[in-house]
Coordinates of C-alpha atoms and ligand atoms in Angstrom, one line a residue:
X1 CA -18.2 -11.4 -20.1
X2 CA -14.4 -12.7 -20.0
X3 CA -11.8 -10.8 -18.4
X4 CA -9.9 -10.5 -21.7
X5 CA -12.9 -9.1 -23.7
X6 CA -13.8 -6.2 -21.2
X7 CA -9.8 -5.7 -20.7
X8 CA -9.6 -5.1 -24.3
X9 CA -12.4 -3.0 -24.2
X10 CA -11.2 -0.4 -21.6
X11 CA -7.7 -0.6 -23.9
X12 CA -9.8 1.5 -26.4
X13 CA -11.2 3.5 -23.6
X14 CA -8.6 6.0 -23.5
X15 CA -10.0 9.4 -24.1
X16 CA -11.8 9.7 -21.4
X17 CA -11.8 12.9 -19.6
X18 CA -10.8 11.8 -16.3
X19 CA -12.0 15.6 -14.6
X20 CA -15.3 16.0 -16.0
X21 CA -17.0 13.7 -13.3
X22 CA -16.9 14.1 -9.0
X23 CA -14.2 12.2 -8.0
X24 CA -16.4 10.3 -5.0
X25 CA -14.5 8.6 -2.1
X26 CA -11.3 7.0 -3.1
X27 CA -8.5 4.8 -1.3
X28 CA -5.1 4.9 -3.1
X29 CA -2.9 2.0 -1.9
X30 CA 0.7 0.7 -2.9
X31 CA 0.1 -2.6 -3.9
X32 CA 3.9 -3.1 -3.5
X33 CA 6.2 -2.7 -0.6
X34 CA 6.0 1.0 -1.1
X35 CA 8.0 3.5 -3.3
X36 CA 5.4 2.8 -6.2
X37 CA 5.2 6.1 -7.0
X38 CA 1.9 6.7 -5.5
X39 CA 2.4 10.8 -5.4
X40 CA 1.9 10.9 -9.0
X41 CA -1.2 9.3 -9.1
X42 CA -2.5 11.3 -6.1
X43 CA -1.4 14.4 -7.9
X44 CA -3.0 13.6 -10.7
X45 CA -6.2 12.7 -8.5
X46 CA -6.0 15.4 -5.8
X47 CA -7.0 18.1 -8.9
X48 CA -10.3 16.9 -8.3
X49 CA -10.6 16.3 -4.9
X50 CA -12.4 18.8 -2.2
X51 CA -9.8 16.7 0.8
X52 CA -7.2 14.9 0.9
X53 CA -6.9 12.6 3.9
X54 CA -3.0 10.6 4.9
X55 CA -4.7 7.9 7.3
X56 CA -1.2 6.1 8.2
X57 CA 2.2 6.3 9.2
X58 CA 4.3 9.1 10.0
X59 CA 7.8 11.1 8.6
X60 CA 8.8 7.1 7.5
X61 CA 7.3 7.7 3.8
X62 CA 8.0 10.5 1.5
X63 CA 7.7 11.9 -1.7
X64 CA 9.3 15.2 -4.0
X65 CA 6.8 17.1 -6.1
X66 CA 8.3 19.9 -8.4
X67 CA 5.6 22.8 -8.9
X68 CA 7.0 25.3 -11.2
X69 CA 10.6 24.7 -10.5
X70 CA 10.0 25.1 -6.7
X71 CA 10.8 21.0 -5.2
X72 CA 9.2 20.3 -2.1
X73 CA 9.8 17.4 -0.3
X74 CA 6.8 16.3 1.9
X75 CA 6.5 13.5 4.5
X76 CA 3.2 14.0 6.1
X77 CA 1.6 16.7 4.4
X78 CA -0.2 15.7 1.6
X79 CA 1.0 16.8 -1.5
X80 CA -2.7 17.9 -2.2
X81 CA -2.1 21.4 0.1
X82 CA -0.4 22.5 -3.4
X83 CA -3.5 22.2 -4.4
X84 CA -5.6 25.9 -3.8
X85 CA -9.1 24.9 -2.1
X86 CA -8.2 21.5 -1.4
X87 CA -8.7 20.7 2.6
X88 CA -5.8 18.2 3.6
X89 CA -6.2 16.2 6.8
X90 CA -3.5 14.4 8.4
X91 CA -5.7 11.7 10.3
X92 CA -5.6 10.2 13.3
X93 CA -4.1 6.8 12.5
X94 CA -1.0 9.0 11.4
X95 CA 2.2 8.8 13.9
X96 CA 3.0 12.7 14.0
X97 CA 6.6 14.0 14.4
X98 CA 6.2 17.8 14.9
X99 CA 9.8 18.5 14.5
X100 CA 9.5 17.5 10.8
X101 CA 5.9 18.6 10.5
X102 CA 7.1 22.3 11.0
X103 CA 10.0 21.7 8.9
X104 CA 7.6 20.9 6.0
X105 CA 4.9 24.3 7.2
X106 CA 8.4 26.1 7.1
X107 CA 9.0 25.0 3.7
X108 CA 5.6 25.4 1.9
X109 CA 5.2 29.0 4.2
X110 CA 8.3 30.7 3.0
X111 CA 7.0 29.3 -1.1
X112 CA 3.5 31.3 0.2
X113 CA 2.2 27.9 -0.1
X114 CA -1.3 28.7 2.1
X115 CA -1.6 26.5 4.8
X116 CA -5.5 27.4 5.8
X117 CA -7.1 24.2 4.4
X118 CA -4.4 22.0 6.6
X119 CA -6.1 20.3 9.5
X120 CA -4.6 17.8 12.2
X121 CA -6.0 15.0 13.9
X122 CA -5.9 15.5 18.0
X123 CA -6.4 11.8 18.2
X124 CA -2.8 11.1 16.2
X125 CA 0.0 10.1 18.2
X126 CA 3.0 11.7 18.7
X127 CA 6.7 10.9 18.2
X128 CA 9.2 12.0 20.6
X129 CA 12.6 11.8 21.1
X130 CA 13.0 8.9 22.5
X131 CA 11.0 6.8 20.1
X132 CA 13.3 7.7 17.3
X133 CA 16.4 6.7 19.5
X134 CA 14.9 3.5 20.8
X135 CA 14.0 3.0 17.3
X136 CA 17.9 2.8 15.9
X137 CA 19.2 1.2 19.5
X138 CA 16.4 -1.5 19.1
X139 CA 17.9 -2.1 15.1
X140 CA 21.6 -2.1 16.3
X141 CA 20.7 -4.6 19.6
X142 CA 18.3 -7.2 16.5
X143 CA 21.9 -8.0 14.7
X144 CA 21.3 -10.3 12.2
X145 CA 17.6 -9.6 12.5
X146 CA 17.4 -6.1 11.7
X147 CA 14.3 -4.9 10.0
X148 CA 15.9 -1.9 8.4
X149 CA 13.4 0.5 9.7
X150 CA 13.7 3.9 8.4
X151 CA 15.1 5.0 11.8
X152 CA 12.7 8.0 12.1
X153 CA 10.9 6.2 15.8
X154 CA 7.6 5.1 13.8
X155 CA 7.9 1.6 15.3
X156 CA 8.1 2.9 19.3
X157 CA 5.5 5.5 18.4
X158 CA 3.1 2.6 17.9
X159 CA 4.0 0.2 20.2
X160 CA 3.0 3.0 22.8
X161 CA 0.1 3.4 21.0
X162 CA -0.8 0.0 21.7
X163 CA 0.8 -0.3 25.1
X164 CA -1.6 2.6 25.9
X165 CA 1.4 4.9 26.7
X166 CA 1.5 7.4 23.9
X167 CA 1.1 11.0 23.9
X168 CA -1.1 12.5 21.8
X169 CA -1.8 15.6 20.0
X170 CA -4.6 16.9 22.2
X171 CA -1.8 16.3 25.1
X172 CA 0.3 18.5 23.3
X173 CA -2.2 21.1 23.4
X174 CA -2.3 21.4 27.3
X175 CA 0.2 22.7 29.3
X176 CA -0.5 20.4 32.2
X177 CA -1.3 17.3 30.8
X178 CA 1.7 17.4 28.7
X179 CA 4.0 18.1 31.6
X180 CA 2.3 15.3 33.2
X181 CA 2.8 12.8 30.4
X182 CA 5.9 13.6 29.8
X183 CA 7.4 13.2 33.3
X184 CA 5.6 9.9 33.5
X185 CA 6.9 8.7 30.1
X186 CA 10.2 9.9 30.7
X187 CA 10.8 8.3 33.8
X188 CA 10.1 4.8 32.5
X189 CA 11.8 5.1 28.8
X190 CA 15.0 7.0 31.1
X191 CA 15.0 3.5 32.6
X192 CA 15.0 1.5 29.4
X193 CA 17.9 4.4 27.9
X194 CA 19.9 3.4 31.2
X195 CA 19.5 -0.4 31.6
X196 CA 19.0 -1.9 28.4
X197 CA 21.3 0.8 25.9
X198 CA 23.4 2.6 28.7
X199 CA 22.3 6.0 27.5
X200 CA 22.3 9.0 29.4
X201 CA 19.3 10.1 30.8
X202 CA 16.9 12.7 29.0
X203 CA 16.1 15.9 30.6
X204 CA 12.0 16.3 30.8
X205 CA 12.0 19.7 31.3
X206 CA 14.2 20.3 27.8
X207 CA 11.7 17.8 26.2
X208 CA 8.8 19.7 27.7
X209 CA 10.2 22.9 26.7
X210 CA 10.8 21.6 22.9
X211 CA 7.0 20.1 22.5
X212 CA 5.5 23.2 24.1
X213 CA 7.2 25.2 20.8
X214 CA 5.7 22.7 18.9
X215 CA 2.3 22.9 20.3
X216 CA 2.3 26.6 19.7
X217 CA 3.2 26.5 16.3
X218 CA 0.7 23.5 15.2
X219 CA -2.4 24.4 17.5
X220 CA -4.4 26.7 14.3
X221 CA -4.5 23.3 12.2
X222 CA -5.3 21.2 15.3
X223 CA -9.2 19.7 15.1
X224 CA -11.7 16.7 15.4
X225 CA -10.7 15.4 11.7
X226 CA -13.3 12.4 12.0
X227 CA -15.9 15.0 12.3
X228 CA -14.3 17.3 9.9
X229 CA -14.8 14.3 7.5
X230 CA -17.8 13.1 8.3
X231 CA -18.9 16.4 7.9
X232 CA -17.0 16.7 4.0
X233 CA -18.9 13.2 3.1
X234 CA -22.3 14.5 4.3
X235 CA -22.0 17.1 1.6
X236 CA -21.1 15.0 -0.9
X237 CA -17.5 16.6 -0.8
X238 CA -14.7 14.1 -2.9
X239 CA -12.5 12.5 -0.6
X240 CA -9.3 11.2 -1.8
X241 CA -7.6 8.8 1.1
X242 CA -4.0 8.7 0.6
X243 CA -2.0 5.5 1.5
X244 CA 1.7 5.7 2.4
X245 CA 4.1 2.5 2.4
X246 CA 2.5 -0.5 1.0
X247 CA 0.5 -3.5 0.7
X248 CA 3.6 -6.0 1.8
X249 CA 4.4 -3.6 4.3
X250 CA 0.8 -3.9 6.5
X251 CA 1.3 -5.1 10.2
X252 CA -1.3 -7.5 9.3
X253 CA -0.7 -8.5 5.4
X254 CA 2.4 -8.3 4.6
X255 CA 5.6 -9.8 5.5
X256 CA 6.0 -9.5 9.3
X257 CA 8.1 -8.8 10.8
X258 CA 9.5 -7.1 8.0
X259 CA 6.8 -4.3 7.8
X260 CA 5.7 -1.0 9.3
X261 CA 4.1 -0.4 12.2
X262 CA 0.5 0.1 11.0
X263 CA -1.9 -0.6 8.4
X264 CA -1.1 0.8 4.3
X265 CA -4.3 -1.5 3.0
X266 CA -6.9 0.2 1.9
X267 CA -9.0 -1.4 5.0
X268 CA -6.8 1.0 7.0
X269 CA -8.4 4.2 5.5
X270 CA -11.8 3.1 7.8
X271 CA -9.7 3.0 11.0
X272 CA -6.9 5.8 10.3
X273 CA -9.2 8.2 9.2
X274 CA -12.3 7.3 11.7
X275 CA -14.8 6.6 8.6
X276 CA -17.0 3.7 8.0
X277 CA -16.4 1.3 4.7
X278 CA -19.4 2.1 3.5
X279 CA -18.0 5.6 2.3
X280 CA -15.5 4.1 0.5
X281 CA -16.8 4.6 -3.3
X282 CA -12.9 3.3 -5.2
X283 CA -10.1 1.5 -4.3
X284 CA -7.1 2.4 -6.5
X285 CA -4.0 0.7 -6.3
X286 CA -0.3 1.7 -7.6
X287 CA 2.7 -0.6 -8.5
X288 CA 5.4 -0.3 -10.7
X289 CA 6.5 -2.1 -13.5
X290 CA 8.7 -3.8 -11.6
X291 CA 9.6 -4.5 -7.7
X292 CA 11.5 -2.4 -5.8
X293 CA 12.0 -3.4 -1.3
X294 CA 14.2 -1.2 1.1
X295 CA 15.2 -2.5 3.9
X296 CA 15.1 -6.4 5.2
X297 CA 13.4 -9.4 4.3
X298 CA 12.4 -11.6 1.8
X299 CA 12.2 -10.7 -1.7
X300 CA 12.1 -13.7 -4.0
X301 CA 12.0 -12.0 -7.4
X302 CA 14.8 -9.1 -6.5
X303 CA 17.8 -9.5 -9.1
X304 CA 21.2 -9.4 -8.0
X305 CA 23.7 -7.6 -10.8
X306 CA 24.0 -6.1 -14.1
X307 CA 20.0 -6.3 -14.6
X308 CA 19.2 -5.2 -10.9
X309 CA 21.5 -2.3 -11.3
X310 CA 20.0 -1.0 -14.6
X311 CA 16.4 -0.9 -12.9
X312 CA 18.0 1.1 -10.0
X313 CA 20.2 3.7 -12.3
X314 CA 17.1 3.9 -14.7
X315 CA 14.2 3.7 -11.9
X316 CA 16.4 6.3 -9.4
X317 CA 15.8 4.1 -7.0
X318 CA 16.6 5.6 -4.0
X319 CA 14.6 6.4 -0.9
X320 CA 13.3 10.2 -0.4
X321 CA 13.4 9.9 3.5
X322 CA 16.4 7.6 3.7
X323 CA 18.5 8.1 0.6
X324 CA 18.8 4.0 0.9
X325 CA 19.3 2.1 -2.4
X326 CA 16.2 0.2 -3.0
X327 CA 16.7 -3.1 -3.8
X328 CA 15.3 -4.3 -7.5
X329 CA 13.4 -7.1 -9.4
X330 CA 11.1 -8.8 -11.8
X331 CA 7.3 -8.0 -11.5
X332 CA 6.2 -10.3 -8.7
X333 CA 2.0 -11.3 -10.2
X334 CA 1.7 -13.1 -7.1
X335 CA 2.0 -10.4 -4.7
X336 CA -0.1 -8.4 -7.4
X337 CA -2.9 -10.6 -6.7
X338 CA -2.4 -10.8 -3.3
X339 CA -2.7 -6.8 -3.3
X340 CA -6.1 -7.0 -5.6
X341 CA -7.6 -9.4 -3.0
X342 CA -6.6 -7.8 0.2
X343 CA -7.4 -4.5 -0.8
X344 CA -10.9 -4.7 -2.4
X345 CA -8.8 -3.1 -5.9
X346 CA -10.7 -1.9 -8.2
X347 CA -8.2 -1.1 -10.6
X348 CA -4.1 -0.6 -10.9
X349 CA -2.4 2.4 -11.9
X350 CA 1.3 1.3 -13.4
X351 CA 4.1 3.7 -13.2
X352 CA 7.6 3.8 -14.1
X353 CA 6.8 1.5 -17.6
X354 CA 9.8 3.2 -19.4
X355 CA 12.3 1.6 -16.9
X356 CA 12.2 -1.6 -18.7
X357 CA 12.7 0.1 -22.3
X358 CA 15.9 -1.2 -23.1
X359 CA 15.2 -4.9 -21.8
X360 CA 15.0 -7.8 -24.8
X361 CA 13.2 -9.5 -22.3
X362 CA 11.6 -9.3 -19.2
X363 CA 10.1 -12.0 -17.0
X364 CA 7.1 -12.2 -14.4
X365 CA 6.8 -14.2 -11.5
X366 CA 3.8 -16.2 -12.1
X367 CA 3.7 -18.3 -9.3
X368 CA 6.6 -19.9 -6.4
X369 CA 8.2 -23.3 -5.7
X370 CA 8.2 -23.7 -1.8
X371 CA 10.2 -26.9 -1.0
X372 CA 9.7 -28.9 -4.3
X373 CA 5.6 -27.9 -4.6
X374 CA 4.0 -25.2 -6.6
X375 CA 2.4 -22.5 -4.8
X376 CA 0.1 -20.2 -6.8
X377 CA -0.8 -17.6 -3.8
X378 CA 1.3 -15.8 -1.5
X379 CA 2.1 -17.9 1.7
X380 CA 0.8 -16.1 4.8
X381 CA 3.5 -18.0 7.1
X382 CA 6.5 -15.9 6.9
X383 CA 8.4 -19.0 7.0
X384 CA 7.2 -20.7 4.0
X385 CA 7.6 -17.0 2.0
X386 CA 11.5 -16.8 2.8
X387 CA 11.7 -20.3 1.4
X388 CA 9.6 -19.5 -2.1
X389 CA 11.7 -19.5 -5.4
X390 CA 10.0 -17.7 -8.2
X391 CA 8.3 -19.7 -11.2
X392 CA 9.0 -16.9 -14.1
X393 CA 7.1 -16.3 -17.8
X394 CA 9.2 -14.4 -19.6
X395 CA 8.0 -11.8 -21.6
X396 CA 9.6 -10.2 -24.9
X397 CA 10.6 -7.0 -24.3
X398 CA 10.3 -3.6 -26.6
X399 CA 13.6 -2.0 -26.9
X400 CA 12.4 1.2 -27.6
X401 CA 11.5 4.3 -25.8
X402 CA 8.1 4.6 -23.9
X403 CA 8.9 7.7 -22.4
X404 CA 7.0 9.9 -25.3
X405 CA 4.3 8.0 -25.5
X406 CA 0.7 9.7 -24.3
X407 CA -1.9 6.8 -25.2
X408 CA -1.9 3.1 -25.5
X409 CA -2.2 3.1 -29.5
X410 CA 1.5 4.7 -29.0
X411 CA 3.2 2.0 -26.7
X412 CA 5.0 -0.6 -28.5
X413 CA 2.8 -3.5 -28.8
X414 CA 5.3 -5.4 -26.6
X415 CA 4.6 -3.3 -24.3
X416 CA 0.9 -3.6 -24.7
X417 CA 1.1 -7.3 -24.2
X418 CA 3.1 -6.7 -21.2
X419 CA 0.7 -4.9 -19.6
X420 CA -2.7 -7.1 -20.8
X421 CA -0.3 -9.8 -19.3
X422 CA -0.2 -8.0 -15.7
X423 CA -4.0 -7.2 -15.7
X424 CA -5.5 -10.5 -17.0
X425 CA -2.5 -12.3 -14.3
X426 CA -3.8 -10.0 -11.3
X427 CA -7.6 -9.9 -13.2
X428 CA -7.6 -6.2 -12.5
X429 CA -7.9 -3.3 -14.7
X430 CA -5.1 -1.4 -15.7
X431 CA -6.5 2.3 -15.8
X432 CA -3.3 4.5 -15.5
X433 CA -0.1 4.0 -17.0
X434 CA 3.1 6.1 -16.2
X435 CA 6.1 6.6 -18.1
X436 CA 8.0 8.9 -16.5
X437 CA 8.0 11.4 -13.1
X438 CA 6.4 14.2 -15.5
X439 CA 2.7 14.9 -15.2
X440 CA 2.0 14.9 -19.0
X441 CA 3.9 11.4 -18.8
X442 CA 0.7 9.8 -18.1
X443 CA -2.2 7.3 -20.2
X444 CA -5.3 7.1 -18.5
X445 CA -6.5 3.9 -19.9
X446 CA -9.7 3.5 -18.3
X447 CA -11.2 6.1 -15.8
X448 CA -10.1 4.7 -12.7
X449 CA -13.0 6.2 -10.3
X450 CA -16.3 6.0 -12.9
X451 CA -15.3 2.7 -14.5
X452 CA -17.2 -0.7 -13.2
X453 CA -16.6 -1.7 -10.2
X454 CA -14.1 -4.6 -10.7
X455 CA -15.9 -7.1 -7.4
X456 CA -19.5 -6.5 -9.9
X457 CA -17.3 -7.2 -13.3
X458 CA -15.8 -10.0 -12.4
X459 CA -18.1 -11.5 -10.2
X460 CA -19.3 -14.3 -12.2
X461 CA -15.9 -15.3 -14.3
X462 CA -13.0 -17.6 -13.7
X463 CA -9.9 -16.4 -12.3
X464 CA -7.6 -16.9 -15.3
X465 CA -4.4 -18.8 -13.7
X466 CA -1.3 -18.9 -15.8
Ligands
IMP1 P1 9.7 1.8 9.6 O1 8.4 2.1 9.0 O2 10.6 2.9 9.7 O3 9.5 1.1 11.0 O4 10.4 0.7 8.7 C1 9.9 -0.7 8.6 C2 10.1 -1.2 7.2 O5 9.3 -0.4 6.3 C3 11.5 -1.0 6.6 O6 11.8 -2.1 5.8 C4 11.5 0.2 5.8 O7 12.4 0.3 4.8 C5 10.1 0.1 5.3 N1 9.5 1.4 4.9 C6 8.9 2.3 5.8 N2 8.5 3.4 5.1 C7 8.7 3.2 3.8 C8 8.4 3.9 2.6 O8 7.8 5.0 2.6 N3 8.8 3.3 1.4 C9 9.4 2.0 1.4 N4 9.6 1.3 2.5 C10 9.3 1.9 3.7

């Protein structure tokens, strides 16, 4: 079986019912570097999930859902808690700022949002005060090497997770040990405040006096998650592991030392959420039509001016946490099938299609030129991936609005073509296809959790290379 047969099979595929089946135990990545519009796709999802499970990062990532007129903007809850009878579990590889936590508990409480099914890891760690200064001092003191962090501590919070430094949330939850911890943490980040920044001192009795509020208000949700997990697999419960950033963001995979602080792949799920792979039945990845970065670092297909700024004004790209103007380019296929391979994919969802509309044509990175030589996979030396120029297909483009249409028979067929393109490039299934933020603006090509698995389908074909 080729690639292009079966792709063209699932094409025809879809009126499937995508909520008649158990959901099973699902990874959603970004296959980007983030902002791929990943709450849409674990809206759609989380309908048919028994938990919902964030497994990294912290107040960094963000998304808006709109419920009946009522916006809520969430950055560690997961937007599954709208969800009646859905358990969601912020996990333990999660970097927990309880200031914005209760913010968000605040928000859904005074909507009657109820908050019963929320459960919180006592293993995560927790940000304090002087992670999130450290975090902006540290970017003003790199200069010219700036990683543009979102400013919100994430980066501290983990290095003292690694250091062995951090406070958790079980520390939170005792009186003594927190005072303890805190004078001891205090005393040595007081020195760094002081000698490196020339920062007054903090008070550790204010800063025990603000977490011991905190601890109040979030010990009800405050649990073993692992177990609480474990236990939801054991009875065959659908678990739905929700990814925040993105592939190209991993401390591991992506672009160091442009990245996040911990690990977006879908490998990360195991670790952040304290479950073996074994359980993990789907790995569903989410990238736009396009490329969006914020922050530093290389991007070699982002487009600087007229073209650049129409994808922004069209995409709305700015950030939810930050309100930073992402920057904007052409589909990169080479960090798409970077993101198949390092994530175990088994198929892509697509969003934000009806961007592109009005383009006449609209080009794909197919491979990069790195000092003279073509390079057809992305370059794990950081080095070498500064230095790659993009090798481009271009594609004709549609010119016509996508934004009404509900199944693949009504997409333009230049817009069709497009997307056959991207999955027969990245030799992944295309199963979901979005074009726009509203809920009935979906196509579910293929049903991305019953569907073969893509390692068995295309186990014994060629890679197509363009
Ligand atoms: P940090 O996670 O705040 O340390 O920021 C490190 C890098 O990740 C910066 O380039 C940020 O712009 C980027 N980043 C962090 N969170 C997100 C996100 O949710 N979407 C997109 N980029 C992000």
């Amino acid at each position: 079986m080729t690639l292009v047969a079966e792709y063209e099979d699932n094409f025809s595929l879809c009126k499937l019912n995508l909520f008649n089946k158990p959901l099973a135990n699902v990874v959603v990545i970004g296959a980007q570097w983030g902002d791929e519009g990943k709450g849409k796709i674990t809206d759609l999802l989380s309908k048919s999930a028994d938990v919902v499970v964030r497994y990294q990062g912290g107040v960094n990532a963000g998304h808006t859902v709109v419920v009946e007129g009522n916006t809520f903007k969430l950055h560690l809850i997961p937007s599954g808690i709208l969800y009646p009878g859905t358990d969601c579990i912020i996990g333990c590889g999660t970097a927990i700022d309880p200031q914005v936590l209760i913010q968000e508990l605040d928000q859904l409480e005074a909507l009657n949002i109820p908050l019963g099914n929320l459960l919180i890891s006592q293993t995560a760690h927790v940000t304090m005060p002087y992670h999130r200064s450290i975090d902006r001092l540290a970017e003003e003191r790199r200069g010219e090497r700036k990683i543009g962090t979102t400013g919100r501590g994430i980066g501290p919070t983990y290095a003292d997770k690694s250091e062995r430094t951090g406070i958790r949330v079980q520390d939170l939850m005792d009186k003594e040990v927190l005072r303890e911890q805190i004078y001891w943490a205090i005393n040595h980040k007081n020195a760094i405040l002081d000698k490196l920044y020339n920062l007054p001192p903090l008070d550790p009795e204010e800063v025990i006096a603000e977490y011991s509020g905190y601890a109040d208000r979030l010990r009800p949700y405050v649990v073993d998650t692992a177990l609480k997990i474990y236990d939801a697999i054991t009875r065959r419960r659908n678990i739905l592991f929700e990814g925040a950033q993105g592939t190209l963001l991993d401390l591991d995979h992506g672009t160091y030392p442009y990245v996040t602080s911990s690990n977006p792949i879908a490998g990360g799920a195991c670790v952040g959420a304290g479950v073996g792979p074994t359980t993990i039945d789907r790995v569903i990845g989410v990238a736009k039509a396009y490329t969006t970065r914020v922050g530093e670092g290389p991007f070699p297909t982002e487009i600087k001016g007229e073209v650049g700024e129409m994808l922004c004004d069209r995409g709305a790209e700015f950030g939810t946490t930050t309100g930073r103007q992402r920057r904007c380019g052409w589909f990169d296929g080479v960090i798409g099938r970077y993101a198949v391979r390092i994530n175990g994919m088994d198929c892509l969802a697509i969003t934000k299609l009806d961007v592109l509309d009005e383009l006449a044509e609209i080009k794909v990175c197919v491979a990069y030129e790195i000092d003279g030589q073509r390079c057809e996979d992305f370059p794990s030396s950081s080095r070498k991936f500064a230095r790659c120029q993009p090798i481009y297909q271009t594609l004709p483009g549609w010119q016509r609005s996508t934004a009404e249409c509900r199944s693949v028979e009504d997409l333009p067929k230049q817009a069709r073509d497009y997307l056959r393109f991207l999955a027969e490039f990245m030799q992944v299934p295309i199963a979901i296809i979005s074009v726009g933020p509203g809920r009935e603006q979906t196509i579910i090509v293929e049903d991305p959790i019953h569907g073969p698995k893509r390692s068995l389908l295309y186990a014994d074909s060629t890679p197509a290379r363009v």
